[in-house]
PDB file of C-alpha atoms in Angstrom:
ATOM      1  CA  UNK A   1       0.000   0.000   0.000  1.00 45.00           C
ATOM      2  CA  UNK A   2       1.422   3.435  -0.977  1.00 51.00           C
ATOM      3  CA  UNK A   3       1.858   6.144   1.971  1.00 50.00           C
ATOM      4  CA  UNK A   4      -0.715   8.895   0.683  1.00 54.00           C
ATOM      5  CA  UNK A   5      -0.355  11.738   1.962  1.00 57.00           C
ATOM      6  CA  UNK A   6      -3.408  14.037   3.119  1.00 64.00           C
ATOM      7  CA  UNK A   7      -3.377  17.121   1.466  1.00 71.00           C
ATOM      8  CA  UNK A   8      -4.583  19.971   3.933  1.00 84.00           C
ATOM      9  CA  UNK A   9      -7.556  21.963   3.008  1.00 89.00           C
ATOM     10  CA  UNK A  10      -8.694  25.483   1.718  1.00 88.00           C
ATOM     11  CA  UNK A  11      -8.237  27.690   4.998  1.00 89.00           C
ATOM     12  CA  UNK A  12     -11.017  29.957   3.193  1.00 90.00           C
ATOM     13  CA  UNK A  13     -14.147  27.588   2.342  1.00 92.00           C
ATOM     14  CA  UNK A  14     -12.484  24.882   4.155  1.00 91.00           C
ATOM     15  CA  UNK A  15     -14.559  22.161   1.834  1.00 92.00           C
ATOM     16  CA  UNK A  16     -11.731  21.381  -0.896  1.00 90.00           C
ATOM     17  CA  UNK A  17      -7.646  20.658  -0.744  1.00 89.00           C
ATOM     18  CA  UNK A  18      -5.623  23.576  -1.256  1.00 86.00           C
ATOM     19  CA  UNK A  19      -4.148  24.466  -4.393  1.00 84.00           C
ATOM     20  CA  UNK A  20      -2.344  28.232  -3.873  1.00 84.00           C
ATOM     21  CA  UNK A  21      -1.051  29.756  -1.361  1.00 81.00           C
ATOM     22  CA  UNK A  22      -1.342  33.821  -0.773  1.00 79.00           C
ATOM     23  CA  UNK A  23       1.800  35.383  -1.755  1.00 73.00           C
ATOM     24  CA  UNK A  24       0.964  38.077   1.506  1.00 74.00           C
ATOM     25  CA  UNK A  25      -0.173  36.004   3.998  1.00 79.00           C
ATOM     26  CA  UNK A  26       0.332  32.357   3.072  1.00 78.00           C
ATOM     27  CA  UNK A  27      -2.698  31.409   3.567  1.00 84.00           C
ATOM     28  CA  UNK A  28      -3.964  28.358   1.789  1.00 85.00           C
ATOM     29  CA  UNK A  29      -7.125  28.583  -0.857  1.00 85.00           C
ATOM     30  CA  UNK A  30      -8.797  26.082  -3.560  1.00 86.00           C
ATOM     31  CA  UNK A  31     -10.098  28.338  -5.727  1.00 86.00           C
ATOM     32  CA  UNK A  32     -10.429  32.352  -7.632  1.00 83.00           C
ATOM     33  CA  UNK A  33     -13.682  32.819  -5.458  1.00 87.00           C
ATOM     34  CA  UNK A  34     -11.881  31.473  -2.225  1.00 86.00           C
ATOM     35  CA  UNK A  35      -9.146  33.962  -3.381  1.00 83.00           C
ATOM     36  CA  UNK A  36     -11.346  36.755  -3.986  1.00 82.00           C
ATOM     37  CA  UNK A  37     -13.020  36.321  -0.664  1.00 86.00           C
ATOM     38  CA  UNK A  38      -9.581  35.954   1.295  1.00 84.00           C
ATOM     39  CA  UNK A  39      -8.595  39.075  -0.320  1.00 81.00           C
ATOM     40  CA  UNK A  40     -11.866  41.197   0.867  1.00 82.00           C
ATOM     41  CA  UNK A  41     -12.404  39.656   4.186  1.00 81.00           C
ATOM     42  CA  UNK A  42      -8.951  39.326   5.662  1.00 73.00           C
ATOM     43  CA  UNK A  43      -6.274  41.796   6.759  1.00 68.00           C
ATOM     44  CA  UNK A  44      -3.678  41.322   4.196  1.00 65.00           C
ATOM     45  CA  UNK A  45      -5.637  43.170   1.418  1.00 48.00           C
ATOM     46  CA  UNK A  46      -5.009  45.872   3.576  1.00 41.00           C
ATOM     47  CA  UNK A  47      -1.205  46.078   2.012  1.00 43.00           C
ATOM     48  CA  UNK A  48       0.304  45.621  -0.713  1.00 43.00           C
ATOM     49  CA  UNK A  49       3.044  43.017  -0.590  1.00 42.00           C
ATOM     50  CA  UNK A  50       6.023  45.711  -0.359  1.00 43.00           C
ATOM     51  CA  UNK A  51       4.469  47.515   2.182  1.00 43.00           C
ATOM     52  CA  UNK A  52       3.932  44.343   4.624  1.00 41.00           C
ATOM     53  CA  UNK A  53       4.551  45.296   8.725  1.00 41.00           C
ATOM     54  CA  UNK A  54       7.726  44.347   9.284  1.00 42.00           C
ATOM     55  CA  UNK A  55       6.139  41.917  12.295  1.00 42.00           C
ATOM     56  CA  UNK A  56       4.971  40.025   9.168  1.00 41.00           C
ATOM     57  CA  UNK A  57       8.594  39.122   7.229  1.00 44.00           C
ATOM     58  CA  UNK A  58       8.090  36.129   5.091  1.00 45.00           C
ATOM     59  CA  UNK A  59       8.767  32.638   7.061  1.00 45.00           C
ATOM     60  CA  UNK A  60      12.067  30.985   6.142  1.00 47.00           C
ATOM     61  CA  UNK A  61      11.655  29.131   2.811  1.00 45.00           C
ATOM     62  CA  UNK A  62      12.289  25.774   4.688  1.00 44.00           C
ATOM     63  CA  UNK A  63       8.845  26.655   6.070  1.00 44.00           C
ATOM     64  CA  UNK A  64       7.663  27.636   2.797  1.00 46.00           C
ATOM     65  CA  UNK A  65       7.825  24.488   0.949  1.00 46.00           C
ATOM     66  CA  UNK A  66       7.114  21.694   2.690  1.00 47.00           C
ATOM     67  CA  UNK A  67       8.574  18.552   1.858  1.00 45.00           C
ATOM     68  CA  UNK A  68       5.062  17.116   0.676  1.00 49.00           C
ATOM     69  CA  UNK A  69       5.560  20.050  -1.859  1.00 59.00           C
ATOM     70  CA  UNK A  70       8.785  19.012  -3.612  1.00 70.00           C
ATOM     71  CA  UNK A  71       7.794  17.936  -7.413  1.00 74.00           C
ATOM     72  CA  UNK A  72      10.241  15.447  -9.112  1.00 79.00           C
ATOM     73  CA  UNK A  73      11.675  16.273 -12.023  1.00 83.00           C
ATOM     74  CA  UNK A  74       9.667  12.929 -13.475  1.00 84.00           C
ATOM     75  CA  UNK A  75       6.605  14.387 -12.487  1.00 81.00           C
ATOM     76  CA  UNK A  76       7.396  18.129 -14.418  1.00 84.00           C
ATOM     77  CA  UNK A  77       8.383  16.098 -17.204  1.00 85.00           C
ATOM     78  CA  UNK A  78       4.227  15.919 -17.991  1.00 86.00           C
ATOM     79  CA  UNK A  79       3.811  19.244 -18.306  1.00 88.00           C
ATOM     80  CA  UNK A  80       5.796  18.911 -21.931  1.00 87.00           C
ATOM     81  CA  UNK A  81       3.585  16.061 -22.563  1.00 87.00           C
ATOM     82  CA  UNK A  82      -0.022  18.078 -22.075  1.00 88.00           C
ATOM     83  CA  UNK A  83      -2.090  18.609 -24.924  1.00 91.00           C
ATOM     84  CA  UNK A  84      -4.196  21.202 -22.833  1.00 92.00           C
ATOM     85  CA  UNK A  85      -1.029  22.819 -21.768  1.00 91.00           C
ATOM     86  CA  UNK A  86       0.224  23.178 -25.255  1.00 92.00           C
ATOM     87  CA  UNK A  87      -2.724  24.725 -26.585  1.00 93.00           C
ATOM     88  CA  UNK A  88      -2.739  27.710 -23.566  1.00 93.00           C
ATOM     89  CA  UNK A  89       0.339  28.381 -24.525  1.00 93.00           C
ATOM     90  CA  UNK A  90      -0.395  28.857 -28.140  1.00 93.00           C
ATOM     91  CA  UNK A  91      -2.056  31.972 -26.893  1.00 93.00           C
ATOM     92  CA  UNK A  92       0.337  35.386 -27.121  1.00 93.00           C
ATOM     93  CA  UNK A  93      -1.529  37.266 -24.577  1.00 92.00           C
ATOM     94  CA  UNK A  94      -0.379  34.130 -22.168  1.00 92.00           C
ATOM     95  CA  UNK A  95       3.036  34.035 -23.219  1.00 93.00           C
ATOM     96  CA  UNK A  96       3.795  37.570 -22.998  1.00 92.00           C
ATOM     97  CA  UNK A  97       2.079  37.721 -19.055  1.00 91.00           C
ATOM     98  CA  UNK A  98       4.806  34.608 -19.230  1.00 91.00           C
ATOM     99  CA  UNK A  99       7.988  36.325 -20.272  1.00 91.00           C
ATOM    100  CA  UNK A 100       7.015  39.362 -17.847  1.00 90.00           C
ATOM    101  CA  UNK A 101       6.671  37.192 -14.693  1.00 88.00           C
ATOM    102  CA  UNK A 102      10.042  35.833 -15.667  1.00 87.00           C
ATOM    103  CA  UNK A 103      11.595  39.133 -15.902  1.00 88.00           C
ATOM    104  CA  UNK A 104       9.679  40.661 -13.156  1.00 83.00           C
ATOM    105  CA  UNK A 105      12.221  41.165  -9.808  1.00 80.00           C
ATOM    106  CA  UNK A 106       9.041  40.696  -7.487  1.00 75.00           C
ATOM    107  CA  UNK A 107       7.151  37.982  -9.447  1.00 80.00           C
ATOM    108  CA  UNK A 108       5.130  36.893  -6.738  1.00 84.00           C
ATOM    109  CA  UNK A 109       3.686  40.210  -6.363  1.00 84.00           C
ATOM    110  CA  UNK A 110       2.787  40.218  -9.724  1.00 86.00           C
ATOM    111  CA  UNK A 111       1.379  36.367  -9.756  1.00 87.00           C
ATOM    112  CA  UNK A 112      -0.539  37.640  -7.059  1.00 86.00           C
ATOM    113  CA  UNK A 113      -2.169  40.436  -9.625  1.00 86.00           C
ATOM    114  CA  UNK A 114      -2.668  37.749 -12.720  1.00 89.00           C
ATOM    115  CA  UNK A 115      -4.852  35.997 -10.389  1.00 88.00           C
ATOM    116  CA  UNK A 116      -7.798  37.973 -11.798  1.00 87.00           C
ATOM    117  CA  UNK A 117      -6.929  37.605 -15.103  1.00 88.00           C
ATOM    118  CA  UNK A 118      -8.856  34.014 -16.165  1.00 89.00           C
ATOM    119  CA  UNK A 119      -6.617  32.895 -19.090  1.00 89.00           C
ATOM    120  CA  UNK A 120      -3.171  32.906 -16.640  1.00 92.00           C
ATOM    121  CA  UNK A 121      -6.096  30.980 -13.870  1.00 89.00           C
ATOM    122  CA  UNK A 122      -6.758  28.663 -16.301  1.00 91.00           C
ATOM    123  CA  UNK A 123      -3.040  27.940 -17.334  1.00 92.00           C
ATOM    124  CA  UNK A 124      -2.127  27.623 -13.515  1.00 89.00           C
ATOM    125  CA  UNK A 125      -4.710  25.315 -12.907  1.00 88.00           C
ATOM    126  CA  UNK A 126      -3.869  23.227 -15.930  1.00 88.00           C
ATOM    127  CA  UNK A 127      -0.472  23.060 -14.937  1.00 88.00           C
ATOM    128  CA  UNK A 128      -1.424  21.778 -11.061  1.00 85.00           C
ATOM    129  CA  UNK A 129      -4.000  19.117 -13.090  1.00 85.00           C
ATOM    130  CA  UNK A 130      -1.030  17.855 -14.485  1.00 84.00           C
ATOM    131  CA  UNK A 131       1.159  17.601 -12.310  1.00 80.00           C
TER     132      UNK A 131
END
């Protein structure tokens, strides 16, 4: 028998496993609505990431990425392989919000922002189907 691991839940609706975490608060959420109401309801859509308290520093990554998060290189190797992938990225609006997150110095920030936009939603949840 394989050793599954539980995967914990949305801390917003707390009905479905996580899929994102807040780039603010690190809060876990399933979902753009969970998102949406994390962001209106709780206190860190009272800053913008730059202008955090300092009593709120980011956690060490070690406490970031959990080892239950750690993706083998196998498993990122189906991300070539998806036909749904492949066709997202066909789109040039999506490649170009692509190239700037790459070249962005605070990309989480702006990750954060692209969460309202649905054609970078959909390509980040394709990706997480697939892997």
């Amino acid at each position: 028998t394989k050793n599954m691991t539980v995967k914990p839940r949305c801390q917003v609706c707390n009905e479905n496993p996580h899929k994102y975490k807040c780039p603010q608060c690190y809060k876990l959420y399933c979902s753009v609505n969970c998102y949406k109401k994390h962001k209106a309801e709780d206190s860190c859509s009272h800053f913008k990431h730059d202008e955090r308290p300092k009593t709120m520093e980011s956690p060490p990554k070690s406490e970031i990425y959990e080892e239950t998060e750690q993706i083998s290189k196998e498993v990122l190797e189906r991300l070539k392989d998806s036909e749904k992938l492949k066709n997202l990225l066909s789109n040039p609006h999506l490649r170009r919000l692509l190239t700037e997150i790459d070249q962005t110095p605070n990309n989480s920030k702006m990750i954060n922002d692209l969460m309202q936009e649905p054609i970078f939603v959909e390509f980040a949840d394709s990706c997480l189907d697939t892997i």
